[in-house]
Amino acid sequence: MPKPKDPHTIAVANGIATDKTFRAVTPPIYLSSTFAFDGYEKSGAYEYTRTANPSRDMLADTLAKLEGGAGAAVVCSGMAAVDVVLAQVSKGGLVVAPHDCYGGTYRLLETRQRSGQIDLVFVDQGDKTALSAALARSPALVLIETPSNPLMRVVDIKAIATQAKKAGAKVAVDNTFLSPALQRPIALGADFVIHSTTKYLNGHSDVVGGAVIAAAAADAEAIAEWVNIVGVTGAPFDAYLTLRGLRTLFARIERQQANAVSIADFLQNHKLVRVVHYPGLPSHPGYAIARAQQAGSGAMLSFELAGDTEAVRAFVEAIEVFTLAESLGGVESLIAHPATMTHAKMGVEARRVAGISDSLLRLSVGLEAESDLLAGLEAGFTAISNRR
Ligand code: PLP
């Protein structure tokens, strides 16, 4: 048996030079919505793009290999990916979700609960007592998001997966913040890995997409069937672009992470910063778990400004290089204010419970020069100081 390829090689080379028609080195894009039958009652390898498409399959195959899964479904957004996993839960089944998950996931979970499709409990999954109490209610699914958005809380995937399996639950991990370059949840016991491919996997902020990778072949088949039934499969053009972005995943994330480490260090020592949330800092509560289950700390971080909402306004309006925008994981650096942007829909009380304050800012650190990024942040701090 050939030796399994290193993930670096899979990302760069999966599907390269496999075109039989013209020997194109880069896999060609198939935009066609439909494929001709070979004859009466004789379909070819492909029939209709909602069901399957060669360009989308190439991306799915690469993602499944990178995450170590049996198969993957490529869908039209990260939210669709979360929803596809929720749709696997039988009516009324209990979902245990993190109390500080991405705001869109929170809204989706609450909406599905309100319509009676699932039962739901949000817990702080770092709180062993709370988690055990939730698992004692025999959930159908445990959803994990680590590091969490935006507080960068880290939970132990292997420990939670082991406990959840004993309780009879399936385990899904949203791996958007790290990507398979830095964390591989299936190897830690997850049944499903969820991605917003909009973020690091595509990496260029020009596609909205998602993916679900299943550990077991039966789950992969069930998901492929469901995404076809509801028609949430991703567009071939988006799949082509995402695979193009994915080729440089490891190189991008390595450089972006190096910038994030410098920024975390800079912020940690700044008098106008109350606290920095970055799993690469030894002071981070999840540092030890992150070291054990992650291959790096990633390029996302958040921090609390020492100041009121006017200080936040002054900072985000004066900051340079970072763009005030939602999303993350692109080559360019972004800053977001979760309370008024990504997590606004969560509501004041849920944000309070999760610990998302009005002075929290989230950074997606890009590939710009470290010196320019630090100077860009300093411009924001200077604006706060000048106000006083
Ligand atoms: N999961 C996480 C952790 C996210 O941060 C996001 C979006 O920010 C999503 C899922 C949803 O992805 P999309 O915006 O592609 O629907």
CSV table of C-alpha atoms and ligand atoms in Angstrom, one decimal:
chain,number,residue,atom,x,y,z
A,1,MET,CA,0.0,0.0,0.0
A,2,PRO,CA,1.4,3.5,-0.8
A,3,LYS,CA,2.3,5.6,2.2
A,4,PRO,CA,-0.4,8.2,3.0
A,5,LYS,CA,0.7,11.6,1.8
A,6,ASP,CA,1.7,14.3,4.2
A,7,PRO,CA,-1.2,17.0,4.5
A,8,HIS,CA,1.1,19.6,3.1
A,9,THR,CA,1.4,17.5,-0.1
A,10,ILE,CA,-2.3,16.7,-0.2
A,11,ALA,CA,-3.2,20.5,0.0
A,12,VAL,CA,-0.8,21.3,-2.9
A,13,ALA,CA,-1.0,18.3,-5.1
A,14,ASN,CA,-4.3,16.4,-4.7
A,15,GLY,CA,-5.8,16.2,-8.3
A,16,ILE,CA,-2.8,17.9,-9.9
A,17,ALA,CA,-2.0,16.4,-13.4
A,18,THR,CA,-4.9,14.0,-13.4
A,19,ASP,CA,-6.7,15.5,-16.4
A,20,LYS,CA,-7.0,12.8,-19.1
A,21,THR,CA,-8.4,15.0,-21.8
A,22,PHE,CA,-5.7,17.6,-22.4
A,23,ARG,CA,-3.3,16.7,-19.6
A,24,ALA,CA,-4.0,20.0,-17.9
A,25,VAL,CA,-1.8,20.2,-14.8
A,26,THR,CA,-4.4,22.3,-12.8
A,27,PRO,CA,-7.7,20.3,-12.6
A,28,PRO,CA,-10.1,22.0,-15.1
A,29,ILE,CA,-13.4,23.6,-13.9
A,30,TYR,CA,-16.7,22.0,-15.0
A,31,LEU,CA,-19.4,24.7,-14.9
A,32,SER,CA,-22.0,22.6,-16.7
A,33,SER,CA,-25.2,22.2,-14.7
A,34,THR,CA,-25.9,18.9,-16.5
A,35,PHE,CA,-24.1,15.9,-18.1
A,36,ALA,CA,-25.1,13.9,-21.1
A,37,PHE,CA,-26.2,10.3,-20.7
A,38,ASP,CA,-24.2,7.6,-22.5
A,39,GLY,CA,-27.6,6.2,-23.8
A,40,TYR,CA,-31.0,5.1,-22.8
A,41,GLU,CA,-30.9,4.3,-19.1
A,42,LYS,CA,-27.1,4.7,-19.2
A,43,SER,CA,-25.9,7.7,-17.2
A,44,GLY,CA,-22.3,8.6,-17.1
A,45,ALA,CA,-20.2,9.3,-14.0
A,46,TYR,CA,-22.1,12.6,-13.6
A,47,GLU,CA,-25.7,13.5,-14.2
A,48,TYR,CA,-26.7,16.8,-12.6
A,49,THR,CA,-24.6,19.4,-10.8
A,50,ARG,CA,-26.8,19.7,-7.7
A,51,THR,CA,-26.2,16.0,-7.1
A,52,ALA,CA,-22.5,15.8,-8.0
A,53,ASN,CA,-20.0,17.8,-10.0
A,54,PRO,CA,-16.3,17.0,-10.8
A,55,SER,CA,-15.0,20.4,-9.6
A,56,ARG,CA,-16.9,20.2,-6.4
A,57,ASP,CA,-15.9,16.6,-5.9
A,58,MET,CA,-12.2,17.5,-6.3
A,59,LEU,CA,-12.5,20.0,-3.4
A,60,ALA,CA,-14.5,17.5,-1.3
A,61,ASP,CA,-11.9,14.8,-1.9
A,62,THR,CA,-9.1,17.1,-0.9
A,63,LEU,CA,-10.9,18.2,2.3
A,64,ALA,CA,-11.8,14.6,3.3
A,65,LYS,CA,-8.1,13.6,2.9
A,66,LEU,CA,-6.9,16.7,4.8
A,67,GLU,CA,-9.3,16.0,7.7
A,68,GLY,CA,-8.8,12.3,7.7
A,69,GLY,CA,-12.5,11.6,6.9
A,70,ALA,CA,-14.3,9.0,4.8
A,71,GLY,CA,-16.0,11.7,2.7
A,72,ALA,CA,-17.0,15.3,2.5
A,73,ALA,CA,-19.9,17.4,1.3
A,74,VAL,CA,-19.2,20.8,-0.1
A,75,VAL,CA,-22.0,23.3,0.5
A,76,CYS,CA,-22.9,26.9,-0.2
A,77,SER,CA,-21.9,28.4,3.2
A,78,GLY,CA,-20.6,27.6,6.6
A,79,MET,CA,-24.1,28.0,8.0
A,80,ALA,CA,-25.4,25.4,5.5
A,81,ALA,CA,-22.6,23.1,6.8
A,82,VAL,CA,-23.8,23.5,10.4
A,83,ASP,CA,-27.4,23.0,9.4
A,84,VAL,CA,-26.6,19.9,7.4
A,85,VAL,CA,-25.2,18.3,10.5
A,86,LEU,CA,-28.2,19.5,12.6
A,87,ALA,CA,-30.5,17.9,10.0
A,88,GLN,CA,-29.0,14.5,10.8
A,89,VAL,CA,-30.6,14.8,14.3
A,90,SER,CA,-34.0,13.1,14.5
A,91,LYS,CA,-37.0,15.3,15.4
A,92,GLY,CA,-36.8,16.5,19.0
A,93,GLY,CA,-33.3,15.1,19.6
A,94,LEU,CA,-31.1,17.0,22.0
A,95,VAL,CA,-28.2,19.1,20.8
A,96,VAL,CA,-25.5,20.2,23.3
A,97,ALA,CA,-23.9,23.4,22.0
A,98,PRO,CA,-21.3,25.8,23.3
A,99,HIS,CA,-22.7,28.9,25.0
A,100,ASP,CA,-20.2,31.1,23.3
A,101,CYS,CA,-20.4,29.8,19.7
A,102,TYR,CA,-20.4,31.9,16.6
A,103,GLY,CA,-23.5,34.2,16.6
A,104,GLY,CA,-24.9,32.8,13.4
A,105,THR,CA,-24.7,29.2,14.8
A,106,TYR,CA,-26.4,30.4,17.9
A,107,ARG,CA,-29.2,31.9,15.9
A,108,LEU,CA,-29.6,28.8,13.8
A,109,LEU,CA,-29.7,26.5,16.8
A,110,GLU,CA,-32.3,28.7,18.5
A,111,THR,CA,-34.4,28.9,15.3
A,112,ARG,CA,-34.4,25.1,14.9
A,113,GLN,CA,-35.3,24.7,18.6
A,114,ARG,CA,-38.2,27.2,18.3
A,115,SER,CA,-39.6,25.3,15.4
A,116,GLY,CA,-39.5,22.1,17.4
A,117,GLN,CA,-36.9,20.3,15.2
A,118,ILE,CA,-34.4,19.9,17.9
A,119,ASP,CA,-34.1,20.2,21.7
A,120,LEU,CA,-31.2,22.4,22.7
A,121,VAL,CA,-29.0,23.2,25.7
A,122,PHE,CA,-26.2,25.7,25.6
A,123,VAL,CA,-23.4,24.9,28.1
A,124,ASP,CA,-19.9,26.1,28.9
A,125,GLN,CA,-18.1,23.0,27.7
A,126,GLY,CA,-15.1,23.9,29.8
A,127,ASP,CA,-17.2,23.5,32.9
A,128,LYS,CA,-17.1,19.7,33.6
A,129,THR,CA,-20.1,19.7,35.9
A,130,ALA,CA,-22.3,21.6,33.4
A,131,LEU,CA,-21.2,19.4,30.6
A,132,SER,CA,-21.8,16.1,32.5
A,133,ALA,CA,-25.3,17.3,33.4
A,134,ALA,CA,-26.0,18.1,29.8
A,135,LEU,CA,-24.7,14.7,28.7
A,136,ALA,CA,-26.8,12.9,31.3
A,137,ARG,CA,-29.8,14.0,29.2
A,138,SER,CA,-28.8,11.6,26.4
A,139,PRO,CA,-28.1,14.1,23.6
A,140,ALA,CA,-28.1,13.1,20.0
A,141,LEU,CA,-25.4,15.5,19.0
A,142,VAL,CA,-22.6,17.5,20.8
A,143,LEU,CA,-21.4,20.5,18.8
A,144,ILE,CA,-18.0,21.8,19.7
A,145,GLU,CA,-16.3,25.0,18.5
A,146,THR,CA,-12.7,25.3,19.5
A,147,PRO,CA,-11.2,27.8,19.6
A,148,SER,CA,-14.5,29.6,20.0
A,149,ASN,CA,-15.6,32.7,18.2
A,150,PRO,CA,-14.8,35.4,19.4
A,151,LEU,CA,-13.4,34.5,22.9
A,152,MET,CA,-10.9,31.9,21.7
A,153,ARG,CA,-11.9,29.5,24.5
A,154,VAL,CA,-10.3,26.1,24.0
A,155,VAL,CA,-11.9,22.9,25.0
A,156,ASP,CA,-10.5,19.3,25.0
A,157,ILE,CA,-12.0,17.6,21.9
A,158,LYS,CA,-10.8,14.1,22.8
A,159,ALA,CA,-12.1,14.3,26.4
A,160,ILE,CA,-15.5,15.7,25.3
A,161,ALA,CA,-15.8,13.2,22.4
A,162,THR,CA,-15.1,10.3,24.7
A,163,GLN,CA,-17.7,11.4,27.2
A,164,ALA,CA,-20.2,12.2,24.5
A,165,LYS,CA,-19.8,8.8,22.8
A,166,LYS,CA,-20.5,7.1,26.1
A,167,ALA,CA,-23.7,9.1,26.3
A,168,GLY,CA,-24.6,7.9,22.8
A,169,ALA,CA,-24.1,11.2,21.1
A,170,LYS,CA,-22.4,12.0,17.8
A,171,VAL,CA,-19.8,14.7,17.9
A,172,ALA,CA,-19.3,17.6,15.4
A,173,VAL,CA,-16.4,20.1,15.6
A,174,ASP,CA,-16.5,23.4,13.9
A,175,ASN,CA,-12.8,23.6,12.8
A,176,THR,CA,-13.2,27.0,11.0
A,177,PHE,CA,-10.8,28.9,13.2
A,178,LEU,CA,-7.8,26.6,12.7
A,179,SER,CA,-8.3,24.5,9.6
A,180,PRO,CA,-6.9,21.0,9.2
A,181,ALA,CA,-3.4,22.6,9.0
A,182,LEU,CA,-3.6,23.2,12.7
A,183,GLN,CA,-6.2,20.8,14.1
A,184,ARG,CA,-7.7,17.5,13.0
A,185,PRO,CA,-10.8,16.7,15.1
A,186,ILE,CA,-11.5,13.3,13.5
A,187,ALA,CA,-8.2,12.0,14.9
A,188,LEU,CA,-9.5,13.2,18.3
A,189,GLY,CA,-12.8,11.4,18.1
A,190,ALA,CA,-15.1,13.6,16.2
A,191,ASP,CA,-17.8,12.1,13.8
A,192,PHE,CA,-18.1,15.3,11.8
A,193,VAL,CA,-15.9,18.3,11.0
A,194,ILE,CA,-17.6,21.5,10.0
A,195,HIS,CA,-16.0,24.3,8.0
A,196,SER,CA,-16.9,27.7,6.8
A,197,THR,CA,-14.6,27.4,3.8
A,198,THR,CA,-15.2,31.2,3.4
A,199,LYS,CA,-12.4,31.6,5.9
A,200,TYR,CA,-8.9,30.0,6.0
A,201,LEU,CA,-9.6,27.2,3.4
A,202,ASN,CA,-10.3,29.6,0.6
A,203,GLY,CA,-8.3,32.3,2.3
A,204,HIS,CA,-8.9,35.2,-0.1
A,205,SER,CA,-12.3,36.6,1.0
A,206,ASP,CA,-13.9,36.0,-2.4
A,207,VAL,CA,-16.1,33.0,-1.8
A,208,VAL,CA,-18.8,32.1,0.7
A,209,GLY,CA,-18.8,28.3,1.2
A,210,GLY,CA,-18.9,25.5,3.6
A,211,ALA,CA,-18.1,21.8,4.1
A,212,VAL,CA,-18.9,18.9,6.3
A,213,ILE,CA,-16.4,16.0,6.5
A,214,ALA,CA,-17.6,12.8,8.0
A,215,ALA,CA,-15.4,10.2,9.7
A,216,ALA,CA,-17.6,7.2,8.8
A,217,ALA,CA,-18.6,6.3,5.2
A,218,ALA,CA,-22.3,5.8,6.2
A,219,ASP,CA,-22.4,9.4,7.6
A,220,ALA,CA,-20.7,10.7,4.5
A,221,GLU,CA,-23.3,9.1,2.3
A,222,ALA,CA,-26.2,10.3,4.5
A,223,ILE,CA,-24.8,13.9,4.2
A,224,ALA,CA,-24.2,13.7,0.4
A,225,GLU,CA,-27.8,12.5,0.1
A,226,TRP,CA,-29.2,15.3,2.3
A,227,VAL,CA,-27.3,18.1,0.6
A,228,ASN,CA,-28.7,16.9,-2.8
A,229,ILE,CA,-32.3,16.6,-1.4
A,230,VAL,CA,-32.3,20.2,0.0
A,231,GLY,CA,-30.1,21.6,-2.8
A,232,VAL,CA,-27.4,23.3,-0.7
A,233,THR,CA,-24.4,22.0,-2.6
A,234,GLY,CA,-21.7,24.6,-3.5
A,235,ALA,CA,-21.3,26.1,-6.9
A,236,PRO,CA,-18.6,24.6,-9.1
A,237,PHE,CA,-16.9,28.0,-9.6
A,238,ASP,CA,-16.7,28.5,-5.9
A,239,ALA,CA,-15.3,25.0,-5.5
A,240,TYR,CA,-12.7,25.8,-8.1
A,241,LEU,CA,-11.6,29.0,-6.3
A,242,THR,CA,-11.6,27.4,-2.9
A,243,LEU,CA,-9.4,24.6,-4.1
A,244,ARG,CA,-7.1,27.2,-5.7
A,245,GLY,CA,-6.9,29.0,-2.3
A,246,LEU,CA,-6.4,25.7,-0.4
A,247,ARG,CA,-3.2,25.0,-2.3
A,248,THR,CA,-1.4,27.6,-0.2
A,249,LEU,CA,-3.2,27.0,3.1
A,250,PHE,CA,-0.2,25.8,5.1
A,251,ALA,CA,2.1,28.6,3.9
A,252,ARG,CA,-0.5,31.3,4.6
A,253,ILE,CA,-1.5,30.1,8.0
A,254,GLU,CA,2.2,29.7,9.1
A,255,ARG,CA,2.9,33.4,8.2
A,256,GLN,CA,-0.4,34.7,9.5
A,257,GLN,CA,0.2,32.9,12.8
A,258,ALA,CA,3.7,34.4,13.1
A,259,ASN,CA,2.1,37.8,12.8
A,260,ALA,CA,-0.6,36.9,15.3
A,261,VAL,CA,2.0,35.8,17.9
A,262,SER,CA,3.8,39.2,17.6
A,263,ILE,CA,0.5,41.1,17.8
A,264,ALA,CA,-0.7,39.1,20.9
A,265,ASP,CA,2.6,39.9,22.6
A,266,PHE,CA,2.3,43.6,21.7
A,267,LEU,CA,-1.2,43.8,22.9
A,268,GLN,CA,-0.5,41.9,26.1
A,269,ASN,CA,2.0,44.6,27.1
A,270,HIS,CA,-0.2,47.5,26.2
A,271,LYS,CA,-1.6,49.7,28.9
A,272,LEU,CA,-4.8,50.3,27.0
A,273,VAL,CA,-5.6,46.6,26.8
A,274,ARG,CA,-7.3,44.8,29.6
A,275,VAL,CA,-6.9,41.2,28.4
A,276,VAL,CA,-5.8,39.3,25.3
A,277,HIS,CA,-7.5,36.1,24.3
A,278,TYR,CA,-5.0,34.1,22.3
A,279,PRO,CA,-4.3,30.3,22.9
A,280,GLY,CA,-0.6,30.8,22.2
A,281,LEU,CA,-0.1,32.9,25.3
A,282,PRO,CA,0.9,30.9,28.4
A,283,SER,CA,-1.5,33.1,30.4
A,284,HIS,CA,-4.5,31.8,28.2
A,285,PRO,CA,-6.6,29.3,30.3
A,286,GLY,CA,-6.7,26.9,27.3
A,287,TYR,CA,-2.9,27.1,26.6
A,288,ALA,CA,-2.1,23.5,27.8
A,289,ILE,CA,-5.0,21.9,25.9
A,290,ALA,CA,-4.2,24.0,22.8
A,291,ARG,CA,-0.6,22.8,22.9
A,292,ALA,CA,-1.8,19.2,23.1
A,293,GLN,CA,-4.5,19.2,20.4
A,294,GLN,CA,-3.4,22.0,18.0
A,295,ALA,CA,-0.4,22.1,15.7
A,296,GLY,CA,-0.3,25.9,16.3
A,297,SER,CA,-2.2,28.7,17.9
A,298,GLY,CA,-3.6,30.1,14.7
A,299,ALA,CA,-4.1,33.7,13.5
A,300,MET,CA,-7.3,34.8,15.3
A,301,LEU,CA,-7.3,36.6,18.5
A,302,SER,CA,-9.5,39.0,20.5
A,303,PHE,CA,-8.8,41.5,23.2
A,304,GLU,CA,-10.6,43.9,25.6
A,305,LEU,CA,-9.8,47.5,25.3
A,306,ALA,CA,-9.4,49.3,28.6
A,307,GLY,CA,-12.1,51.9,27.8
A,308,ASP,CA,-15.8,52.5,27.0
A,309,THR,CA,-17.7,52.2,23.7
A,310,GLU,CA,-16.4,55.7,22.7
A,311,ALA,CA,-12.9,54.3,23.1
A,312,VAL,CA,-13.8,51.4,20.9
A,313,ARG,CA,-15.2,53.8,18.3
A,314,ALA,CA,-12.1,56.0,18.4
A,315,PHE,CA,-9.9,52.9,18.0
A,316,VAL,CA,-11.7,51.2,15.1
A,317,GLU,CA,-12.0,54.5,13.2
A,318,ALA,CA,-8.3,55.3,13.6
A,319,ILE,CA,-6.7,51.9,13.2
A,320,GLU,CA,-4.7,51.5,10.0
A,321,VAL,CA,-4.0,48.4,7.8
A,322,PHE,CA,-6.8,46.4,9.5
A,323,THR,CA,-10.2,46.8,7.8
A,324,LEU,CA,-13.4,47.0,9.9
A,325,ALA,CA,-15.3,44.1,8.5
A,326,GLU,CA,-16.9,40.7,9.4
A,327,SER,CA,-15.4,37.4,8.4
A,328,LEU,CA,-11.9,36.1,8.9
A,329,GLY,CA,-9.1,33.9,7.6
A,330,GLY,CA,-8.3,35.9,4.4
A,331,VAL,CA,-4.8,37.2,3.5
A,332,GLU,CA,-5.8,40.7,4.6
A,333,SER,CA,-6.1,41.7,8.2
A,334,LEU,CA,-9.6,42.5,9.6
A,335,ILE,CA,-10.9,43.9,12.8
A,336,ALA,CA,-14.5,43.2,14.1
A,337,HIS,CA,-16.5,44.4,17.0
A,338,PRO,CA,-18.5,41.3,17.9
A,339,ALA,CA,-21.1,43.1,20.1
A,340,THR,CA,-22.3,45.2,17.1
A,341,MET,CA,-21.3,43.0,14.2
A,342,THR,CA,-20.8,39.2,14.2
A,343,HIS,CA,-22.6,38.5,17.5
A,344,ALA,CA,-25.2,41.3,17.5
A,345,LYS,CA,-28.0,38.8,16.8
A,346,MET,CA,-27.2,36.9,19.9
A,347,GLY,CA,-28.8,39.5,22.1
A,348,VAL,CA,-27.4,41.4,25.1
A,349,GLU,CA,-28.2,38.7,27.7
A,350,ALA,CA,-26.7,35.8,25.8
A,351,ARG,CA,-23.6,37.9,25.1
A,352,ARG,CA,-23.3,38.7,28.8
A,353,VAL,CA,-23.6,35.0,29.7
A,354,ALA,CA,-21.0,34.1,27.1
A,355,GLY,CA,-18.6,36.9,28.3
A,356,ILE,CA,-18.7,39.0,25.1
A,357,SER,CA,-18.4,42.5,26.3
A,358,ASP,CA,-18.9,45.8,24.5
A,359,SER,CA,-15.1,46.5,24.6
A,360,LEU,CA,-14.1,43.2,23.0
A,361,LEU,CA,-12.5,43.4,19.6
A,362,ARG,CA,-11.6,40.5,17.3
A,363,LEU,CA,-8.6,40.4,14.9
A,364,SER,CA,-8.1,38.2,11.9
A,365,VAL,CA,-4.4,38.6,11.3
A,366,GLY,CA,-3.3,38.6,7.7
A,367,LEU,CA,-0.1,38.4,5.7
A,368,GLU,CA,0.9,42.1,5.8
A,369,ALA,CA,4.3,43.1,7.2
A,370,GLU,CA,4.4,42.7,11.0
A,371,SER,CA,5.7,46.3,11.4
A,372,ASP,CA,2.8,47.7,9.5
A,373,LEU,CA,0.3,45.7,11.5
A,374,LEU,CA,1.8,46.9,14.8
A,375,ALA,CA,1.9,50.5,13.6
A,376,GLY,CA,-1.7,50.2,12.4
A,377,LEU,CA,-2.8,49.1,15.9
A,378,GLU,CA,-0.7,51.8,17.5
A,379,ALA,CA,-2.6,54.4,15.4
A,380,GLY,CA,-5.8,53.2,17.1
A,381,PHE,CA,-4.3,53.4,20.6
A,382,THR,CA,-3.0,56.9,19.9
A,383,ALA,CA,-6.5,58.0,18.9
A,384,ILE,CA,-7.8,56.8,22.3
A,385,SER,CA,-5.0,58.6,24.2
A,386,ASN,CA,-5.7,61.8,22.3
A,387,ARG,CA,-9.3,61.8,23.4
A,388,ARG,CA,-8.4,61.9,27.0
B,1,PLP,N1,-18.6,28.8,12.0
B,1,PLP,C1,-17.8,29.7,12.4
B,1,PLP,C2,-16.8,29.4,13.5
B,1,PLP,C3,-17.8,31.0,11.8
B,1,PLP,O1,-16.9,32.0,12.3
B,1,PLP,C4,-18.7,31.3,10.8
B,1,PLP,C5,-18.7,32.6,10.1
B,1,PLP,O2,-18.1,33.6,10.6
B,1,PLP,C6,-19.5,30.3,10.3
B,1,PLP,C7,-19.5,29.0,10.9
B,1,PLP,C8,-20.5,30.5,9.2
B,1,PLP,O3,-19.9,30.6,8.0
B,1,PLP,P1,-20.5,31.3,6.7
B,1,PLP,O4,-20.4,32.8,7.0
B,1,PLP,O5,-19.6,30.8,5.6
B,1,PLP,O6,-21.9,30.9,6.5
